[in-house]
Coordinates of C-alpha atoms in Angstrom, one line a residue:
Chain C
X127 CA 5.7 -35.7 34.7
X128 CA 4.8 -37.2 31.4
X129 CA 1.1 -36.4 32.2
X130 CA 2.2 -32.8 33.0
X131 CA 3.4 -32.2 29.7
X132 CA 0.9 -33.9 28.2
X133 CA -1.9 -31.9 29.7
X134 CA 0.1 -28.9 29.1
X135 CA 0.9 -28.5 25.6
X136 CA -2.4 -30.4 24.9
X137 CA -4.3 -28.6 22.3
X138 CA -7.6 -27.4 22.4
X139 CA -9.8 -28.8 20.0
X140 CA -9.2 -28.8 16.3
X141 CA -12.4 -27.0 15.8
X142 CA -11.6 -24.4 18.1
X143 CA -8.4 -23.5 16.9
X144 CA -9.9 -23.2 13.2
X145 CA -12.0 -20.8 14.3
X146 CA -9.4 -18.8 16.4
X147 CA -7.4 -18.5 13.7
X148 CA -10.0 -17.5 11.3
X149 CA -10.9 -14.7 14.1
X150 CA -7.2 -13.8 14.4
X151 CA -6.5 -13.3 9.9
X152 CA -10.1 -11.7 10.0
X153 CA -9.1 -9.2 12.5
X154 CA -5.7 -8.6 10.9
X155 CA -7.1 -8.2 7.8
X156 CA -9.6 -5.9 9.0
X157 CA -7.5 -3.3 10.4
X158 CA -5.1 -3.3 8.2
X159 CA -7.8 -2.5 5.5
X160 CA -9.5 0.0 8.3
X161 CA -6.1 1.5 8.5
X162 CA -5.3 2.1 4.5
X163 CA -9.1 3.8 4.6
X164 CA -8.0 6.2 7.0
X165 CA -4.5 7.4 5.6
X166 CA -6.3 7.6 2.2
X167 CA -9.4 10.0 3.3
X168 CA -6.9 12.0 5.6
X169 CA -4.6 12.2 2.5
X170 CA -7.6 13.5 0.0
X171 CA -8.9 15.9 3.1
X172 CA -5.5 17.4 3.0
X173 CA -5.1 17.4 -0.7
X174 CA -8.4 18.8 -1.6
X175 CA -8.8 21.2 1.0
X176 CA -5.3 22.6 0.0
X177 CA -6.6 22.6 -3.6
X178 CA -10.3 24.1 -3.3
X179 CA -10.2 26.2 -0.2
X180 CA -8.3 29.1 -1.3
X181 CA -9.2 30.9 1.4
X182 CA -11.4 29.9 4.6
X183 CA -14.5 31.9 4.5
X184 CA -17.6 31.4 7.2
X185 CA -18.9 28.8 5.5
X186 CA -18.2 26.0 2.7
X187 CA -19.3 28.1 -0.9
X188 CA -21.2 25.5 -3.4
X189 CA -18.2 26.3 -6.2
X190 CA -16.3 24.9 -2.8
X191 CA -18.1 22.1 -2.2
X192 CA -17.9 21.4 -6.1
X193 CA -14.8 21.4 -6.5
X194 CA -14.4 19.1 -3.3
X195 CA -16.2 15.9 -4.8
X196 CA -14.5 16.5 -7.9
X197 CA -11.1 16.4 -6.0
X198 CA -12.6 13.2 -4.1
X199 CA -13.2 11.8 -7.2
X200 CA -10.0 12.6 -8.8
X201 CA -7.8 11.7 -6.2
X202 CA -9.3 8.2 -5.6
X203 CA -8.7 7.7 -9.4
X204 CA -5.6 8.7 -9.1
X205 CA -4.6 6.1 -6.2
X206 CA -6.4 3.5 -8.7
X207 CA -4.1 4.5 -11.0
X208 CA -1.0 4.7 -9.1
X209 CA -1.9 1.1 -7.1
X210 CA -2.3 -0.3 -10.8
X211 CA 1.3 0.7 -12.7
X212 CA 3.2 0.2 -9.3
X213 CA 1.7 -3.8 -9.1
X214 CA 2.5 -3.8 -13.1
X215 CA 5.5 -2.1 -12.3
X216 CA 6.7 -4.7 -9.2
X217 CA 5.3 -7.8 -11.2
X218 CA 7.8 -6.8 -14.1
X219 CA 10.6 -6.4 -12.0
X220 CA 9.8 -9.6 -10.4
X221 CA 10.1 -11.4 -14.0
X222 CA 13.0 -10.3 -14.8
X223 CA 15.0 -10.9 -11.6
X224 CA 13.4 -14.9 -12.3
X225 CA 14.6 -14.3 -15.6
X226 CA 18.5 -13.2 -14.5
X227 CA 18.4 -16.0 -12.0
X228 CA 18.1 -18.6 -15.2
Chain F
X932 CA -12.4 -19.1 23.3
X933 CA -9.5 -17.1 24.4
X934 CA -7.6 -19.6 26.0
X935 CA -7.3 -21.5 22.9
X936 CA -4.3 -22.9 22.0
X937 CA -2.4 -23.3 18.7
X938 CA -0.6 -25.9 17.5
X939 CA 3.0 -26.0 15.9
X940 CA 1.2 -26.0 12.5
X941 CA -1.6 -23.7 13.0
X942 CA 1.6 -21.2 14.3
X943 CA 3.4 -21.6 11.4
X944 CA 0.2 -21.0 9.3
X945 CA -0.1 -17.5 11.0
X946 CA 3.5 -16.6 10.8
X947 CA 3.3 -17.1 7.2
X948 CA 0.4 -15.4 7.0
X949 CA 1.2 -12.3 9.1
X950 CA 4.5 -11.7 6.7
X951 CA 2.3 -11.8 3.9
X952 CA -0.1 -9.4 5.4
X953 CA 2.8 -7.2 6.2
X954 CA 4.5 -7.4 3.1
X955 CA 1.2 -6.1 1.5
X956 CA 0.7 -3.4 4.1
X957 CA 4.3 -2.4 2.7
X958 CA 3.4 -2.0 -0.5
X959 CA 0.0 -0.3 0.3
X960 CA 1.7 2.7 2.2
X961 CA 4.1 2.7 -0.7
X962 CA 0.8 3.2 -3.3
X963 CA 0.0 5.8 -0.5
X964 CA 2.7 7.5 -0.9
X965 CA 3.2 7.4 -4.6
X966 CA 0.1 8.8 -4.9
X967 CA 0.1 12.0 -2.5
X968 CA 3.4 12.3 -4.8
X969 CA 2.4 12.2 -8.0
X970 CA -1.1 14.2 -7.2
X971 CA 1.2 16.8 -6.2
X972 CA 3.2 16.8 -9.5
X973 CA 0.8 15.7 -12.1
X974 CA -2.7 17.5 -11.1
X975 CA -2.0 20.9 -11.3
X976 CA -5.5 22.3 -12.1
X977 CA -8.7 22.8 -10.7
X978 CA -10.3 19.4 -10.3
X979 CA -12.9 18.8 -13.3
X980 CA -15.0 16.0 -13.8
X981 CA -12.2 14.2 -15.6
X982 CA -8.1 14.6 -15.6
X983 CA -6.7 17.2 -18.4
X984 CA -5.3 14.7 -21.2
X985 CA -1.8 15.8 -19.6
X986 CA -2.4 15.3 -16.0
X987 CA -3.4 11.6 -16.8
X988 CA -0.3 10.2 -19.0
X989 CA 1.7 12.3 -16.2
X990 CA 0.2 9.8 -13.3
X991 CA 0.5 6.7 -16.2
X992 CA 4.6 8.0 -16.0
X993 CA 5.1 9.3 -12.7
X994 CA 5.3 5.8 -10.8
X995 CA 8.1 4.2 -13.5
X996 CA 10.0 7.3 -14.1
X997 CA 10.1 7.8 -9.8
X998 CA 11.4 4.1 -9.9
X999 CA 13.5 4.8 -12.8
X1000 CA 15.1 8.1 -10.7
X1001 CA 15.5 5.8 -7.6
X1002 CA 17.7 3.4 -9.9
X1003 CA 19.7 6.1 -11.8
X1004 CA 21.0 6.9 -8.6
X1005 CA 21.4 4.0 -6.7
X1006 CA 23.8 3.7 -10.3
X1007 CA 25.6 7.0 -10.5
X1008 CA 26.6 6.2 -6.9
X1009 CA 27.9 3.2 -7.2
X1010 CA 29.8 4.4 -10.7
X1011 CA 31.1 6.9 -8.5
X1012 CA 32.6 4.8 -5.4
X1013 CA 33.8 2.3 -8.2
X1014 CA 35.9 5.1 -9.9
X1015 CA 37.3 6.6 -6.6
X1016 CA 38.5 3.3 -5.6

């Protein structure tokens, strides 16, 4: 019975579990970072389509397709800039809860 | 190396690690959003090489004074369920 449990809840080799749980955060990590890519160039397609295709002709027009990586450009800034006064904005908030606490 | 194992340690390690993951994730979507919210409001023209000097201290603003909005009311409510009572 003893040797049962023992050989059940035995656990694999230290080196092997290091590495599965490397594997595991690195895969967690990775599609969480795969899935922020993806909602922010759906969001900038839908923002800068809405913004520079007034009206759909036959093709893309070069003003169009101008205006589009200007758009791209503006609206990755913009996330930049948003991501950057929200963590300032979070981290202040943080303090001064600590600081209430005191 | 599927049939690997972790110990009690190694579990708690992940736990931690997948809140912490999660709680970022949170705050990701909320940048997501913030942004789709304040492009909306703050970029009103045709996208130039560089924002209109308004259009930029609007997105500086627009994440404290949203934050600032969410607080005012969370206040006025409470103010008014404190004066009914």
């Amino acid at each position: 019975m003893s040797e049962f449990f023992k050989s059940s809840s035995l656990s694999s080799s230290p080196s092997d579990m290091a590495a599965k749980k490397e594997a595991v955060m690195n895969g967690v990590r990775s599609e969480i970072a795969l899935a922020s890519a993806q909602e922010l160039i759906n969001k900038t397609n839908e923002k800068c389509f809405a913004k520079c295709i007034a009206k759909p002709g036959t093709s893309l027009s070069s003003s169009e397709e101008t205006c589009l990586s200007r758009c791209l450009e503006r609206y990755l800034e913009t996330f930049n800039v948003i991501s950057k006064t929200y963590s300032a904005r979070l981290s202040r908030e943080r303090e001064q809860r600590q600081l209430n606490q005191i | 190396m599927d049939n690997v194992k972790f110990d009690e340690a190694t579990q708690k390690e992940l736990t931690t690690f997948l809140e912490r993951e999660q709680a970022q994730a949170r705050i990701n979507s909320t940048v997501h959003n913030l942004t789709s919210m304040c492009w909306d409001k703050c970029v009103t023209g045709t996208p130039g090489s560089r924002f209109a000097r308004g259009e930029e201290s609007c997105l500086l603003n627009c994440v404290d004074r949203f934050m600032d909005t969410s607080l005012f009311i969370i206040k006025t409510i409470e103010g008014q369920r404190s004066q009914q009572s």
